[in-house]
Amino acid sequence: MDGGDEGHPVAAGRTGTLVGVSRVVVDVVLKPEISDPQGQAVLGALGRLGHDSVRSVRQGKHFVLEVDGTPDEAELKRIAETLLANPVIEDVELHLPTD
Amino acid sequence: MRIGVITFPGSLDDVDAARAVRLAGGEPVVLWHGDHDLKDVDAVVLPGGFSYGDYLRAGAIAARSPLMQDVVDAAKRGLPVLGICNGFQVLCEAGLLPGALTRNSHLHFRNRDQVLVVERADTTWTTDFTVGQRILIPVKNGEGRYVGSDADLDRLEGEGRVVFRYADGNPNGSSRDIAGVASENGRVVGLMPHPEHAIEELTGPSTDGLGFFTSVLKAVVSA
């Protein structure tokens, strides 16, 4: 990690200038009604390892975007919903910097 | 008749698709994903493979390529488009066909000769088949499970847009055994199995795949 916690602006040098960069996180998971065989395979492995307390596993994707300046929420929402997730089968959560 | 075959980075079956077009009596035309040029073709085939290594989601990045913007526009004006396997995934990601294709329910890559039942013999790509006909063509995929919400699938079935269903076993857990679907106007068709691999006795399990390509040639001639 380079010093910035998720969701907090970090300073990043770019060709000698200091540019404000924001970190935006996008989480994508399959909709509840879409079966997730990968998550089920992980659950099966956990059971074989003796972790009987885990009842369910859903596998998803976690994107970390570094964005110049202050994030444009509308643009990021569009990015999340039109490329990073497929709204036919996936739900998406956008996490903007909170400072 | 000029049938374009698009090559994306990671396409595998573009050469076989072009060969199928030629054996059916058409003229295959090489199209490149990065161009904005459909070269005045009469129809387009999106071939199988692993465009962009299936990164993000299978077909997702290819669906946003420059040429796909032209394909979407042309399809809305009636250009016939066939998506095979990865090409079907691209068409769903591009919004030309409904639903989505996800990881096979058993998590295995499935590669075998597959029986399909034809449910629509009036799409641009299936007029040389008959409703209820059983055809045998290879299927080979790891992310071929067709899914959609129950409401969407009910609507699709109600509109008669399921073109093929798997028979004698579902290779990937697809909802309602759906192997292929069509656009509302029946000119855009996508399926996971590979008709271009069933065009010659020497190399395929049948020659049933030729029917896709002879069908579109007739449609283009009569158009």
Coordinates of N, CA, C and O in Angstrom, one line a residue, chain A residues 30 33-38 41 61 63 82-86 88-90, chain B residues 56-57 60 64 93 99-107 145 147-149:
Chain A
L30 N -22.7 -11.5 -7.7 CA -23.8 -12.0 -8.5 C -25.1 -11.8 -7.7 O -25.1 -11.8 -6.5
E33 N -30.4 -14.3 -6.9 CA -31.1 -15.4 -7.6 C -30.3 -16.2 -8.6 O -30.7 -17.2 -9.2
I34 N -29.0 -15.7 -8.9 CA -28.1 -16.3 -9.8 C -27.2 -17.3 -9.0 O -26.5 -16.8 -8.1
S35 N -27.2 -18.5 -9.3 CA -26.4 -19.5 -8.5 C -24.9 -19.2 -8.8 O -24.5 -18.8 -9.8
D36 N -24.1 -19.5 -7.7 CA -22.7 -19.2 -7.8 C -21.9 -20.4 -7.5 O -21.5 -20.7 -6.4
P37 N -21.7 -21.2 -8.6 CA -21.0 -22.5 -8.3 C -19.5 -22.3 -7.8 O -19.0 -23.2 -7.1
Q38 N -18.9 -21.2 -8.1 CA -17.6 -21.0 -7.5 C -17.6 -20.8 -6.0 O -16.8 -21.3 -5.3
A41 N -18.2 -24.1 -4.4 CA -17.0 -24.9 -4.4 C -16.1 -24.5 -3.2 O -15.5 -25.3 -2.6
K61 N -16.2 -9.6 -7.2 CA -15.1 -8.9 -7.7 C -14.9 -7.6 -7.0 O -15.9 -7.0 -6.7
F63 N -12.9 -3.9 -7.4 CA -12.1 -3.1 -8.2 C -11.7 -1.9 -7.4 O -12.5 -1.3 -6.7
T82 N -22.1 0.0 -16.3 CA -22.1 -0.3 -17.7 C -20.9 -1.2 -18.1 O -20.9 -1.8 -19.2
L83 N -19.9 -1.2 -17.3 CA -18.7 -2.0 -17.7 C -18.3 -3.0 -16.6 O -18.2 -4.2 -16.8
L84 N -18.1 -2.5 -15.4 CA -17.5 -3.3 -14.3 C -18.5 -4.4 -13.9 O -18.1 -5.5 -13.6
A85 N -19.8 -4.1 -14.0 CA -20.8 -5.1 -13.7 C -21.8 -5.3 -14.8 O -22.0 -4.4 -15.6
N86 N -22.3 -6.5 -15.0 CA -23.4 -6.8 -15.9 C -24.7 -6.8 -15.2 O -25.0 -7.7 -14.4
V88 N -27.6 -7.6 -15.7 CA -28.5 -8.7 -15.9 C -28.3 -9.7 -14.8 O -29.2 -10.4 -14.4
I89 N -27.0 -9.9 -14.4 CA -26.7 -10.9 -13.4 C -26.0 -10.5 -12.1 O -25.9 -11.2 -11.2
E90 N -25.6 -9.2 -12.1 CA -24.7 -8.8 -11.0 C -25.3 -7.5 -10.3 O -25.9 -6.6 -11.0
Chain B
L56 N -12.5 -9.8 -17.0 CA -13.7 -9.0 -16.5 C -14.9 -10.0 -16.5 O -15.4 -10.4 -15.5
R57 N -15.5 -10.2 -17.7 CA -16.5 -11.3 -17.9 C -16.3 -11.7 -19.4 O -15.9 -10.9 -20.2
A60 N -17.0 -9.4 -22.4 CA -17.4 -8.0 -21.9 C -16.5 -7.0 -22.6 O -17.0 -5.9 -23.0
R64 N -17.2 -4.0 -26.2 CA -17.0 -2.5 -26.3 C -16.0 -2.1 -27.3 O -15.5 -1.0 -27.3
E93 N -23.4 -9.3 -24.0 CA -22.7 -8.2 -23.4 C -23.0 -6.9 -24.1 O -23.0 -5.8 -23.5
G99 N -30.2 -11.8 -21.7 CA -29.6 -12.8 -20.8 C -28.1 -12.7 -20.6 O -27.5 -11.7 -21.1
A100 N -27.5 -13.7 -20.0 CA -26.1 -13.6 -19.8 C -25.6 -15.1 -19.7 O -26.3 -16.0 -19.5
L101 N -24.3 -15.2 -19.9 CA -23.6 -16.5 -19.9 C -22.6 -16.5 -18.7 O -21.7 -15.6 -18.7
T102 N -22.7 -17.5 -17.8 CA -21.9 -17.5 -16.7 C -21.2 -18.9 -16.5 O -21.4 -19.8 -17.3
R103 N -20.4 -19.0 -15.5 CA -19.6 -20.2 -15.2 C -20.5 -21.4 -15.2 O -21.5 -21.4 -14.6
N104 N -20.1 -22.5 -15.9 CA -20.8 -23.8 -15.9 C -21.1 -24.2 -14.5 O -20.3 -24.1 -13.6
S105 N -22.3 -24.8 -14.3 CA -22.8 -25.1 -12.9 C -21.8 -26.1 -12.3 O -21.6 -26.1 -11.1
H106 N -21.2 -27.0 -13.0 CA -20.3 -28.0 -12.5 C -18.9 -27.5 -12.5 O -18.0 -28.3 -12.1
L107 N -18.6 -26.3 -12.9 CA -17.3 -25.7 -12.9 C -16.3 -26.3 -13.9 O -15.1 -25.9 -14.0
R145 N -23.3 -21.3 -19.2 CA -24.6 -21.4 -18.5 C -25.4 -20.2 -18.8 O -25.1 -19.1 -18.3
V147 N -28.3 -17.7 -18.3 CA -29.1 -17.4 -17.1 C -29.8 -16.1 -17.4 O -29.5 -15.3 -18.3
G148 N -30.9 -15.9 -16.6 CA -31.7 -14.6 -16.7 C -32.7 -14.8 -15.5 O -32.9 -15.9 -15.0
S149 N -33.3 -13.7 -15.2 CA -34.4 -13.8 -14.1 C -35.5 -14.6 -14.7 O -35.7 -14.7 -15.9

